Coordinates of C-alpha atoms in Angstrom, one line a residue:
X718 CA -198.6 -65.3 84.3
X719 CA -195.8 -62.7 84.0
X720 CA -192.0 -63.8 83.8
X721 CA -191.5 -61.3 86.5
X722 CA -193.9 -63.5 88.6
X723 CA -192.1 -66.7 89.2
X724 CA -189.9 -64.7 91.9
X725 CA -193.1 -64.7 94.0
X726 CA -193.9 -68.1 92.8
X727 CA -190.3 -69.9 93.2
X728 CA -190.1 -67.8 97.0
X729 CA -193.0 -69.9 98.1
X730 CA -191.1 -73.1 97.0
X731 CA -187.9 -72.1 99.5
X732 CA -190.6 -73.2 102.4
X733 CA -191.6 -76.3 100.4
X734 CA -191.4 -79.4 103.1
X735 CA -190.8 -81.3 99.7
X736 CA -187.1 -82.0 99.1
X737 CA -188.0 -83.2 95.5
X738 CA -190.3 -80.3 94.7
X739 CA -187.7 -77.7 95.6
X740 CA -185.3 -79.4 93.7
X741 CA -186.3 -79.4 90.5
X742 CA -185.8 -75.3 88.2
X743 CA -187.8 -73.8 90.8
X744 CA -185.5 -74.4 93.8
X745 CA -182.1 -74.5 91.0
X746 CA -183.4 -70.4 89.5
X747 CA -184.1 -69.7 93.1
X748 CA -179.8 -71.1 94.6
X749 CA -179.2 -69.2 91.6
X750 CA -181.0 -65.8 93.0
X751 CA -179.2 -66.2 96.1
X752 CA -175.8 -66.3 94.7
X753 CA -176.2 -63.3 94.1
X754 CA -175.3 -60.0 96.5
X755 CA -177.6 -59.0 98.7
X756 CA -177.8 -55.8 97.2
X757 CA -179.7 -56.8 94.1
X758 CA -182.4 -58.2 96.0
X759 CA -184.3 -54.9 95.0
X760 CA -183.3 -55.7 92.0
X761 CA -185.0 -59.8 91.7
X762 CA -188.1 -59.1 90.2
X763 CA -187.2 -57.0 87.2
X764 CA -183.8 -59.5 86.4
X765 CA -186.6 -62.7 86.8
X766 CA -187.6 -61.1 83.8
X767 CA -184.1 -61.5 82.0
X768 CA -184.7 -65.2 82.9
X769 CA -187.7 -66.9 80.0
X770 CA -189.5 -69.7 82.5
X771 CA -187.8 -72.6 79.9
X772 CA -184.5 -71.4 80.9
X773 CA -185.7 -70.6 84.9
X774 CA -187.5 -74.6 84.3
X775 CA -184.1 -75.9 83.4
X776 CA -181.0 -75.0 86.1
X777 CA -181.0 -70.6 85.7
X778 CA -179.9 -70.6 82.7
X779 CA -179.6 -67.4 81.8
X780 CA -181.1 -65.7 78.1
X781 CA -179.7 -62.8 77.8
X782 CA -181.5 -61.4 73.8
X783 CA -182.8 -58.6 75.6
X784 CA -186.1 -60.5 76.1
X785 CA -186.6 -59.1 79.8
X786 CA -185.3 -54.9 78.9
X787 CA -188.2 -55.4 76.5
X788 CA -190.8 -57.0 78.5
X789 CA -189.4 -54.3 81.2
X790 CA -190.3 -51.3 78.3
X791 CA -193.7 -52.9 77.6
X792 CA -194.7 -52.7 81.5
X793 CA -194.1 -48.8 81.5
X794 CA -195.1 -48.0 78.3
X795 CA -197.8 -45.5 79.0
X796 CA -200.6 -47.4 77.1
X797 CA -204.5 -45.9 75.4
X798 CA -206.0 -49.6 75.3
X799 CA -209.8 -49.6 76.6
X800 CA -210.7 -53.1 77.4
X801 CA -214.3 -53.8 75.6
X802 CA -217.2 -53.9 77.6
X803 CA -217.8 -56.9 80.1
X804 CA -220.0 -60.2 78.4
X805 CA -220.2 -62.2 80.8
X806 CA -220.2 -66.2 80.7
X807 CA -221.4 -66.7 84.2
X808 CA -224.2 -67.4 85.3
X809 CA -226.1 -63.9 87.3
X810 CA -227.3 -65.3 91.3
X811 CA -230.7 -65.3 91.5
X812 CA -232.0 -65.8 94.9
X813 CA -235.6 -65.4 94.8
X814 CA -238.0 -68.4 93.9
X815 CA -241.0 -67.9 91.2
X816 CA -243.7 -67.4 94.3
X817 CA -241.4 -64.7 95.5
X818 CA -241.1 -63.2 92.3
X819 CA -244.9 -62.5 91.6
X820 CA -245.4 -62.1 95.4
X821 CA -243.4 -58.2 95.2
X822 CA -244.5 -58.3 91.7
X823 CA -248.2 -58.2 93.1
X824 CA -247.1 -56.1 95.6
X825 CA -245.9 -53.8 93.4
X826 CA -248.5 -53.1 90.4
X827 CA -250.8 -52.5 94.5
X828 CA -248.7 -49.6 95.5
X829 CA -249.4 -47.9 92.4
X830 CA -253.0 -48.8 92.4
X831 CA -254.0 -47.7 96.0
X832 CA -251.4 -45.8 97.1
X833 CA -250.1 -44.5 94.5
X834 CA -247.3 -42.4 93.3
X835 CA -247.0 -38.4 93.5
X836 CA -245.6 -36.0 90.5
X837 CA -244.5 -33.3 91.7
X838 CA -244.8 -29.4 89.9
X839 CA -245.1 -31.3 86.9
X840 CA -249.1 -30.0 85.3
X841 CA -247.7 -31.9 81.7
X842 CA -247.2 -35.0 83.3
X843 CA -250.2 -34.8 85.2
X844 CA -251.9 -34.5 82.3
X845 CA -250.2 -37.5 79.9
X846 CA -250.9 -40.1 82.9
X847 CA -254.8 -39.2 82.9
X848 CA -255.1 -39.6 79.3
X849 CA -253.2 -42.9 79.8
X850 CA -256.2 -44.1 81.6
X851 CA -254.5 -43.0 85.5
X852 CA -256.8 -41.7 88.3
X853 CA -255.0 -38.2 89.0
X854 CA -256.1 -36.0 92.1
X855 CA -254.2 -33.5 93.0
X856 CA -250.4 -34.9 92.4
X857 CA -251.5 -37.9 93.1
X858 CA -250.7 -40.6 90.4
X859 CA -252.8 -44.1 90.8
X860 CA -252.1 -46.6 87.9
X861 CA -254.6 -49.0 87.0
X862 CA -252.8 -52.7 88.0
X863 CA -251.2 -53.5 84.8
X864 CA -251.3 -50.5 82.6
X865 CA -247.9 -49.2 84.3
X866 CA -246.1 -53.0 83.1
X867 CA -247.7 -52.4 79.4
X868 CA -246.6 -49.3 78.6
X869 CA -243.3 -50.1 79.7
X870 CA -243.1 -53.2 77.4
X871 CA -242.1 -50.9 74.8
X872 CA -239.2 -50.4 76.0
X873 CA -236.3 -52.2 74.1
X874 CA -234.6 -54.5 76.1
X875 CA -231.1 -53.3 75.0
X876 CA -229.1 -50.6 73.5
X877 CA -226.1 -49.3 71.9
X878 CA -224.4 -46.0 73.4
X879 CA -222.4 -44.4 71.0
X880 CA -218.8 -42.7 71.4
X881 CA -217.4 -40.1 69.2
X882 CA -214.3 -42.9 69.3
X883 CA -216.4 -46.0 67.5
X884 CA -213.7 -48.4 69.6
X885 CA -215.4 -47.3 72.6
X886 CA -219.8 -48.3 71.7
X887 CA -221.5 -49.8 74.6
X888 CA -224.0 -52.3 74.4
X889 CA -226.2 -51.8 77.4
X890 CA -228.2 -55.0 78.2
X891 CA -228.7 -58.5 77.7
X892 CA -224.9 -60.5 79.5
X893 CA -223.3 -57.6 78.6
X894 CA -221.4 -55.1 82.1
X895 CA -220.5 -51.8 81.1
X896 CA -218.7 -49.7 83.9
X897 CA -218.9 -45.9 84.8
X898 CA -216.9 -44.1 88.2
X899 CA -218.2 -42.0 90.6
X900 CA -220.7 -39.6 90.5
X901 CA -222.0 -36.8 92.1
X902 CA -219.5 -35.4 95.1
X903 CA -218.7 -32.4 96.5
X904 CA -215.5 -33.1 97.8
X905 CA -212.5 -34.8 96.9
X906 CA -209.7 -35.9 98.3
X907 CA -205.9 -36.9 97.3
X908 CA -202.7 -38.1 99.8
X909 CA -201.6 -34.5 99.5
X910 CA -204.3 -31.9 99.4
X911 CA -206.3 -34.1 102.1
X912 CA -210.3 -33.4 101.8
X913 CA -212.2 -30.6 100.0
X914 CA -213.9 -29.0 97.6
X915 CA -213.9 -30.3 94.2
X916 CA -213.1 -27.9 91.2
X917 CA -213.3 -27.9 87.4
X918 CA -209.3 -28.7 87.9
X919 CA -209.7 -31.7 89.7
X920 CA -213.3 -32.5 87.2
X921 CA -211.1 -32.6 84.6
X922 CA -208.0 -34.7 86.4
X923 CA -210.6 -37.6 86.7
X924 CA -212.0 -37.7 83.2
X925 CA -208.0 -38.0 82.5
X926 CA -208.0 -40.4 84.5
X927 CA -210.9 -42.8 83.7
X928 CA -209.4 -42.1 80.0
X929 CA -206.5 -43.5 81.0
X930 CA -208.4 -46.9 82.8
X931 CA -208.3 -49.9 81.0
X932 CA -210.6 -51.2 82.6
X933 CA -213.3 -48.2 82.4
X934 CA -215.6 -48.2 79.8
X935 CA -217.7 -45.3 79.4
X936 CA -216.2 -42.1 81.1
X937 CA -219.2 -41.4 83.7
X938 CA -220.8 -38.0 84.8
X939 CA -221.0 -35.9 87.4
X940 CA -217.2 -37.3 88.8
X941 CA -217.3 -34.3 90.8
X942 CA -219.0 -31.1 91.8
X943 CA -216.9 -28.4 90.4
X944 CA -217.8 -25.9 93.1
X945 CA -215.9 -23.2 91.8
X946 CA -218.1 -22.5 88.9
X947 CA -221.6 -21.2 89.0
X948 CA -224.4 -24.1 89.4
X949 CA -225.6 -22.8 86.3
X950 CA -222.6 -22.7 84.3
X951 CA -220.5 -25.8 85.7
X952 CA -222.6 -28.4 83.6
X953 CA -221.5 -26.9 79.9
X954 CA -217.3 -27.1 81.9
X955 CA -218.3 -31.0 82.3
X956 CA -219.9 -32.0 79.5
X957 CA -217.5 -30.0 77.3
X958 CA -214.4 -32.0 79.6
X959 CA -216.0 -35.2 78.9
X960 CA -215.9 -34.4 74.5
X961 CA -212.6 -33.0 74.7
X962 CA -210.2 -35.1 77.6
X963 CA -211.6 -38.3 76.8
X964 CA -213.3 -40.3 73.8
X965 CA -215.4 -42.7 76.2
X966 CA -219.3 -42.2 75.9
X967 CA -220.4 -40.3 78.4
X968 CA -223.4 -39.4 80.5
X969 CA -225.7 -35.7 80.2
X970 CA -226.5 -32.2 82.4
X971 CA -230.1 -33.5 84.8
X972 CA -230.0 -31.2 87.6
X973 CA -232.4 -28.6 85.4
X974 CA -235.1 -29.7 81.8
X975 CA -232.8 -26.8 80.2
X976 CA -228.7 -28.2 81.2
X977 CA -230.2 -31.5 79.8
X978 CA -231.2 -29.5 76.1
X979 CA -227.7 -27.5 76.5
X980 CA -226.1 -31.8 77.0
X981 CA -228.1 -32.4 73.9
X982 CA -227.4 -29.6 71.7
X983 CA -223.9 -30.0 72.5
X984 CA -224.0 -33.6 71.6
X985 CA -225.0 -32.9 68.8
X986 CA -221.8 -31.0 67.9
X987 CA -219.9 -33.8 68.3
X988 CA -221.6 -36.5 66.5
X989 CA -223.7 -33.9 64.4
X990 CA -227.5 -33.1 64.4
X991 CA -228.8 -36.5 62.0
X992 CA -227.0 -38.7 64.1
X993 CA -227.6 -37.5 67.5
X994 CA -231.7 -38.0 66.3
X995 CA -231.4 -41.8 65.3
X996 CA -228.8 -43.0 67.6
X997 CA -228.3 -42.9 71.3
X998 CA -225.2 -40.8 72.4
X999 CA -226.0 -40.3 76.0
X1000 CA -226.9 -42.2 78.7
X1001 CA -228.1 -40.0 82.2
X1002 CA -228.9 -39.9 85.8
X1003 CA -233.1 -39.9 86.9
X1004 CA -233.7 -40.0 90.3
X1005 CA -236.8 -40.4 92.0
X1006 CA -237.5 -38.9 95.1
X1007 CA -238.2 -42.1 97.8
X1008 CA -240.7 -43.2 98.6
X1009 CA -242.9 -43.2 95.7
X1010 CA -241.9 -39.1 94.3
X1011 CA -240.7 -38.0 91.0
X1012 CA -239.8 -33.7 91.0
X1013 CA -240.2 -31.9 88.5
X1014 CA -236.6 -31.4 87.8
X1015 CA -235.8 -34.8 87.0
X1016 CA -238.8 -35.3 85.1
X1017 CA -238.5 -32.9 83.1
X1018 CA -234.6 -33.7 82.0
X1019 CA -236.8 -37.4 81.2
X1020 CA -238.5 -35.8 79.0
X1021 CA -235.9 -33.7 77.3
X1022 CA -234.0 -37.4 77.1
X1023 CA -236.7 -39.6 76.3
X1024 CA -237.9 -36.9 73.4
X1025 CA -234.9 -36.9 72.2
X1026 CA -234.4 -40.7 72.0
X1027 CA -231.7 -40.5 74.6
X1028 CA -231.1 -43.1 77.5
X1029 CA -232.3 -42.9 80.7
X1030 CA -231.6 -44.7 84.3
X1031 CA -234.8 -44.0 86.2
X1032 CA -233.2 -45.3 89.7
X1033 CA -234.7 -45.5 93.0
X1034 CA -233.2 -43.9 96.0
X1035 CA -233.2 -46.1 98.7
X1036 CA -232.0 -46.3 102.0
X1037 CA -233.4 -48.6 103.4
X1038 CA -235.0 -47.8 107.5
X1039 CA -235.4 -44.3 105.8
X1040 CA -236.8 -44.4 102.5
X1041 CA -237.8 -48.2 102.2
X1042 CA -238.5 -50.7 104.6
X1043 CA -236.4 -52.1 106.8
X1044 CA -237.0 -55.8 104.8
X1045 CA -235.7 -56.8 101.5
X1046 CA -239.4 -58.2 100.6
X1047 CA -241.2 -54.5 101.0
X1048 CA -237.8 -52.7 99.5
X1049 CA -238.1 -54.7 96.2
X1050 CA -241.5 -53.7 96.3
X1051 CA -241.5 -50.0 96.4
X1052 CA -238.4 -50.2 94.2
X1053 CA -240.2 -51.9 91.6
X1054 CA -243.1 -50.1 92.0
X1055 CA -241.2 -46.7 91.7
X1056 CA -239.3 -47.7 88.3
X1057 CA -242.6 -48.9 86.3
X1058 CA -243.7 -45.9 87.6
X1059 CA -240.4 -43.8 85.9
X1060 CA -240.2 -46.2 83.3
X1061 CA -243.8 -46.2 82.2
X1062 CA -243.6 -42.1 82.5
X1063 CA -240.5 -42.1 79.4
X1064 CA -242.7 -44.5 77.6
X1065 CA -245.6 -41.5 77.0
X1066 CA -243.1 -38.9 76.2
X1067 CA -241.6 -41.2 74.0
X1068 CA -242.1 -44.7 72.8
X1069 CA -239.4 -46.7 72.9
X1070 CA -237.7 -44.0 74.0
X1071 CA -233.8 -46.2 75.7
X1072 CA -234.5 -46.8 80.0
X1073 CA -232.3 -49.1 82.4
X1074 CA -234.0 -50.1 85.4
X1075 CA -232.2 -48.7 88.2
X1076 CA -231.8 -49.7 91.7
X1077 CA -229.3 -47.4 94.4
X1078 CA -229.3 -49.3 97.6
X1079 CA -228.3 -48.7 100.7
X1080 CA -228.6 -49.3 104.5
X1081 CA -228.8 -47.2 107.4
X1082 CA -226.6 -47.3 110.4
X1083 CA -229.8 -47.6 113.6
X1084 CA -227.6 -45.9 116.3
X1085 CA -226.2 -43.0 113.7
X1086 CA -227.7 -42.9 111.2
X1087 CA -226.0 -42.9 108.2
X1088 CA -225.3 -44.9 105.5
X1089 CA -224.0 -48.4 105.3
X1090 CA -222.0 -50.3 102.9
X1091 CA -221.5 -53.7 101.4
X1092 CA -224.0 -55.2 103.8
X1093 CA -225.6 -58.4 103.2
X1094 CA -229.4 -56.8 103.5
X1095 CA -228.1 -55.0 100.6
X1096 CA -226.8 -57.3 98.4
X1097 CA -230.0 -59.4 98.9
X1098 CA -231.7 -56.3 97.4
X1099 CA -229.4 -55.7 94.7
X1100 CA -230.0 -59.8 93.5
X1101 CA -233.7 -59.5 93.5
X1102 CA -234.0 -56.9 91.9
X1103 CA -231.6 -58.1 88.8
X1104 CA -234.4 -60.6 88.6
X1105 CA -237.2 -58.2 88.4
X1106 CA -235.3 -56.4 85.7
X1107 CA -234.7 -59.5 83.4
X1108 CA -238.8 -60.0 83.6
X1109 CA -239.3 -56.5 82.9
X1110 CA -237.0 -57.1 79.9
X1111 CA -235.4 -54.2 80.7
X1112 CA -231.2 -53.5 81.2
X1113 CA -230.3 -53.0 85.1
X1114 CA -228.4 -51.0 86.7
X1115 CA -227.3 -50.8 90.5
X1116 CA -223.4 -51.9 92.6
X1117 CA -220.7 -50.0 92.6
X1118 CA -217.6 -49.1 94.3
X1119 CA -219.5 -48.6 97.5
X1120 CA -218.1 -47.9 100.7
X1121 CA -218.4 -45.2 104.5
X1122 CA -214.9 -45.1 104.5
X1123 CA -213.2 -41.5 105.3
X1124 CA -210.0 -43.1 103.3
X1125 CA -209.0 -45.5 101.0
X1126 CA -208.2 -48.2 103.9
X1127 CA -209.6 -51.4 105.0
X1128 CA -212.9 -50.7 105.9
X1129 CA -213.3 -49.6 101.9
X1130 CA -211.6 -51.6 100.2
X1131 CA -213.8 -54.7 102.0
X1132 CA -217.2 -53.5 101.7
X1133 CA -215.4 -51.9 97.9
X1134 CA -214.8 -55.6 97.5
X1135 CA -218.3 -56.9 98.3
X1136 CA -220.2 -54.9 95.8
X1137 CA -218.4 -55.4 93.7
X1138 CA -218.7 -58.6 92.7
X1139 CA -222.0 -58.4 94.6
X1140 CA -222.9 -56.1 91.3
X1141 CA -221.2 -58.9 89.0
X1142 CA -223.1 -62.0 90.0
X1143 CA -226.5 -59.6 90.4
X1144 CA -226.2 -59.3 86.5
X1145 CA -226.1 -55.6 86.7
X1146 CA -225.5 -54.0 82.9
X1147 CA -224.3 -50.7 83.9
X1148 CA -222.4 -50.2 86.4
X1149 CA -222.2 -46.4 87.5
X1150 CA -219.4 -45.2 91.1
X1151 CA -217.4 -48.4 89.7
X1152 CA -214.3 -46.6 90.6
X1153 CA -213.4 -43.6 93.3
X1154 CA -216.3 -43.9 95.8
X1155 CA -215.1 -42.7 99.5
X1156 CA -217.8 -41.3 101.9
X1157 CA -220.5 -43.1 101.4
X1158 CA -220.6 -40.8 98.2
X1159 CA -219.2 -37.4 99.6
X1160 CA -216.1 -37.6 98.4
X1161 CA -214.2 -38.9 94.8
X1162 CA -210.7 -39.6 95.9
X1163 CA -208.2 -39.8 94.1
X1164 CA -205.6 -42.6 95.0
X1165 CA -209.2 -45.4 95.1
X1166 CA -210.4 -44.6 91.8
X1167 CA -207.2 -46.4 90.2
X1168 CA -207.2 -48.6 93.1
X1169 CA -210.7 -49.7 92.8
X1170 CA -209.9 -49.2 88.6
X1171 CA -207.3 -52.0 88.5
X1172 CA -209.2 -54.2 90.8
X1173 CA -212.1 -54.2 87.8
X1174 CA -209.9 -56.6 85.9
X1175 CA -211.1 -58.4 88.3
X1176 CA -214.6 -58.8 87.4
X1177 CA -213.4 -59.4 83.3
X1178 CA -211.6 -62.3 83.4
X1179 CA -214.5 -63.2 86.4
X1180 CA -217.1 -62.9 83.8
X1181 CA -215.4 -64.3 81.2
X1182 CA -216.1 -68.3 83.2
X1183 CA -214.4 -71.6 83.3
X1184 CA -212.9 -72.2 79.3
X1185 CA -213.4 -75.8 78.5
X1186 CA -211.7 -76.1 75.0
X1187 CA -208.4 -78.1 74.8
X1188 CA -206.2 -75.4 76.0
X1189 CA -208.2 -75.2 79.0
X1190 CA -208.9 -79.0 80.0
X1191 CA -204.7 -79.0 79.8
X1192 CA -204.4 -82.5 79.2
X1193 CA -201.6 -81.6 77.2
X1194 CA -199.9 -80.3 80.0
X1195 CA -200.6 -83.0 82.9
X1196 CA -199.3 -85.1 80.3
X1197 CA -196.3 -83.5 79.4
X1198 CA -195.3 -83.2 83.0
X1199 CA -196.2 -86.4 85.2
X1200 CA -196.0 -88.0 88.1
X1201 CA -193.7 -85.7 90.4
X1202 CA -192.2 -82.6 88.0
X1203 CA -193.2 -78.9 87.5
X1204 CA -195.4 -77.0 85.0
X1205 CA -192.5 -74.0 84.3
X1206 CA -191.4 -75.4 82.1
X1207 CA -193.7 -77.1 79.5
X1208 CA -195.6 -75.8 76.2
X1209 CA -199.1 -75.0 77.5
X1210 CA -197.0 -72.9 80.6
X1211 CA -195.5 -71.2 77.9
X1212 CA -197.8 -70.8 75.4
X1213 CA -200.5 -69.2 78.1
X1214 CA -198.2 -67.4 80.8
X1215 CA -199.0 -63.9 79.8
X1216 CA -202.9 -64.0 80.1
X1217 CA -203.3 -67.3 82.0
X1218 CA -203.6 -65.4 85.8
X1219 CA -205.0 -61.8 86.4
X1220 CA -202.2 -59.7 87.7
X1221 CA -203.0 -56.3 89.2
X1222 CA -200.7 -53.5 87.9
X1223 CA -201.3 -51.5 91.6
X1224 CA -200.7 -54.3 94.0
X1225 CA -196.8 -55.2 95.1
X1226 CA -196.3 -58.6 95.0
X1227 CA -193.8 -58.3 95.3
X1228 CA -190.3 -59.9 98.1
X1229 CA -190.3 -58.3 102.0
X1230 CA -186.8 -57.2 101.1
X1231 CA -187.9 -55.8 97.8
X1232 CA -190.9 -53.8 99.6
X1233 CA -188.9 -52.3 101.8
X1234 CA -185.8 -51.6 100.6
X1235 CA -188.1 -49.1 97.8
X1236 CA -189.9 -48.2 100.7
X1237 CA -192.0 -50.0 102.3
X1238 CA -195.0 -48.2 100.8
X1239 CA -198.5 -50.0 101.0
X1240 CA -201.2 -49.2 98.7
X1241 CA -202.3 -45.6 98.9
X1242 CA -198.7 -44.5 98.1
X1243 CA -198.3 -46.8 95.3
X1244 CA -201.7 -45.5 94.2
X1245 CA -201.1 -41.7 94.6
X1246 CA -198.0 -42.4 92.7
X1247 CA -200.3 -44.7 90.0
X1248 CA -202.2 -41.3 90.3
X1249 CA -199.6 -38.8 89.6
X1250 CA -197.8 -41.5 86.5
X1251 CA -201.4 -41.3 84.7
X1252 CA -201.8 -38.4 84.7
X1253 CA -198.3 -37.2 83.5
X1254 CA -199.0 -39.9 80.3
X1255 CA -202.2 -37.8 79.7
X1256 CA -202.2 -37.5 76.3
X1257 CA -205.9 -36.0 75.1
X1258 CA -207.7 -38.0 71.7
X1259 CA -207.5 -36.5 68.3
X1260 CA -210.5 -34.0 67.6
X1261 CA -211.8 -32.2 64.9
X1262 CA -210.3 -28.7 64.5
X1263 CA -213.9 -26.7 63.8
X1264 CA -215.5 -29.2 66.3
X1265 CA -213.3 -28.2 69.2
X1266 CA -214.0 -24.3 67.9
X1267 CA -217.6 -25.8 68.3
X1268 CA -218.3 -27.5 70.9
X1269 CA -215.7 -23.9 73.1
X1270 CA -218.3 -21.4 71.2
X1271 CA -221.5 -23.3 72.0
X1272 CA -219.9 -22.9 76.0
X1273 CA -218.9 -19.4 75.7
X1274 CA -221.8 -17.9 74.1
X1275 CA -224.4 -19.8 76.7
X1276 CA -221.8 -18.7 79.8
X1277 CA -222.3 -15.6 78.4
X1278 CA -226.2 -15.4 77.7
X1279 CA -226.7 -15.3 81.6
X1280 CA -225.4 -14.0 85.5
X1281 CA -223.5 -17.0 87.2
X1282 CA -226.2 -18.7 89.9
X1283 CA -225.2 -20.7 92.6
X1284 CA -228.5 -21.8 93.2

């Protein structure tokens, strides 16, 4: 508990029905505050920071050693701290029993063997599958039972994605969870400009916000589509922004195989060719064209990354009732069949290439046809897919700050909270769209980006589990306080108050009078102010000048080598 937070504790004490509880420490502190002029109400939270917790418990003695000023300075100082990726100390939620898992796995193999999958516009993929023992008829590939799973066995169960700042490296797999921002929206929204097409300036702003976000481990990929740049060139500017404006890990381009090749080449400039040849420095999103179709563009990008030993998320794109059955078990069967085929193909290209079992899952509103988010059915599928991924020994990607709302409002908050907590409990290892998602993925929202990024801190703290060491048991505190006492000033509270409770850096916990005096701002207004502050406080991470010039030159030469194209 931060010192400033005592104000809200004391305010609650005011309404306590126990006069004995009120009279001890906290009550004396409130009485001290009530004696101040009314105009001081708006300064209550900072005033509380001028007082030691022990002093609060001891009849409101003031501590004038400058501690409050120092703490206020600490709260307002520019911070570039990035939390380490989450390491879970809580169990995964497993919704399927062994019999159900075996049925789904059997059915998925049946789909691959009897129905098959299409690899379209990709003769080389068809040749690879035929050589591996599949039945290839035209573009339809039927995979004998057990073959896909056997091929998948060479994929690693975890891998390290390196950042240009080694302190930002992430471990994908195991009990870990890596958080990355929204991916793909063509529109952006903010409180001043409303909804509009995204530009490269917006893209750069979101990269900066991601870099400034403590709880975000990864810079992501297409945080929005910069529509003011030609389609065949925008990947160069996007990669350049991730490489220069942030030192967190990033994703490569997948919209055309040559753009994946550019991603590898630019990464070699940033990290060095030998390092890229021997290490994973990119994770990229390969979407399956559900149901059961693998298009030549995405598979071409997968081939580039697999050959280069760079990671790929093999992810079915499921809207239940439209691209998969309406039932949970049926959808899980199709998801598993598609992932088995996609991962197996990556291993045909290069055995041992790092991959992630992906599952983007939503349901559909049967009245409007619109996708829905934060629903129980999506949770069931996400939990079940996590179990299937773990049985394959693969890292798992799913979840995000999903919502269908048009604004960062109550609907967005409910749906996002459901989706984030679902993903944590499902055992997700890589969470794309962890912040900024709005309007079913059509919009990257500035305000929601910082709202979500703030709430990602709750996932970190929830994943810690319950500490059962001597400090966690708190027996010294219980002995010290005894019957009828209070804990504000005891030694255990003094030793732990800064870290005992997670505290939002965005949400408003102030008394009504303070909130009203400061303009009665709602969460969206607070978020808009935080966006502006973070962008104003942004400081570009250091980068070797020679590397920066080489990246600039590569982008300039590639752009000059081709005319603009918007298809």
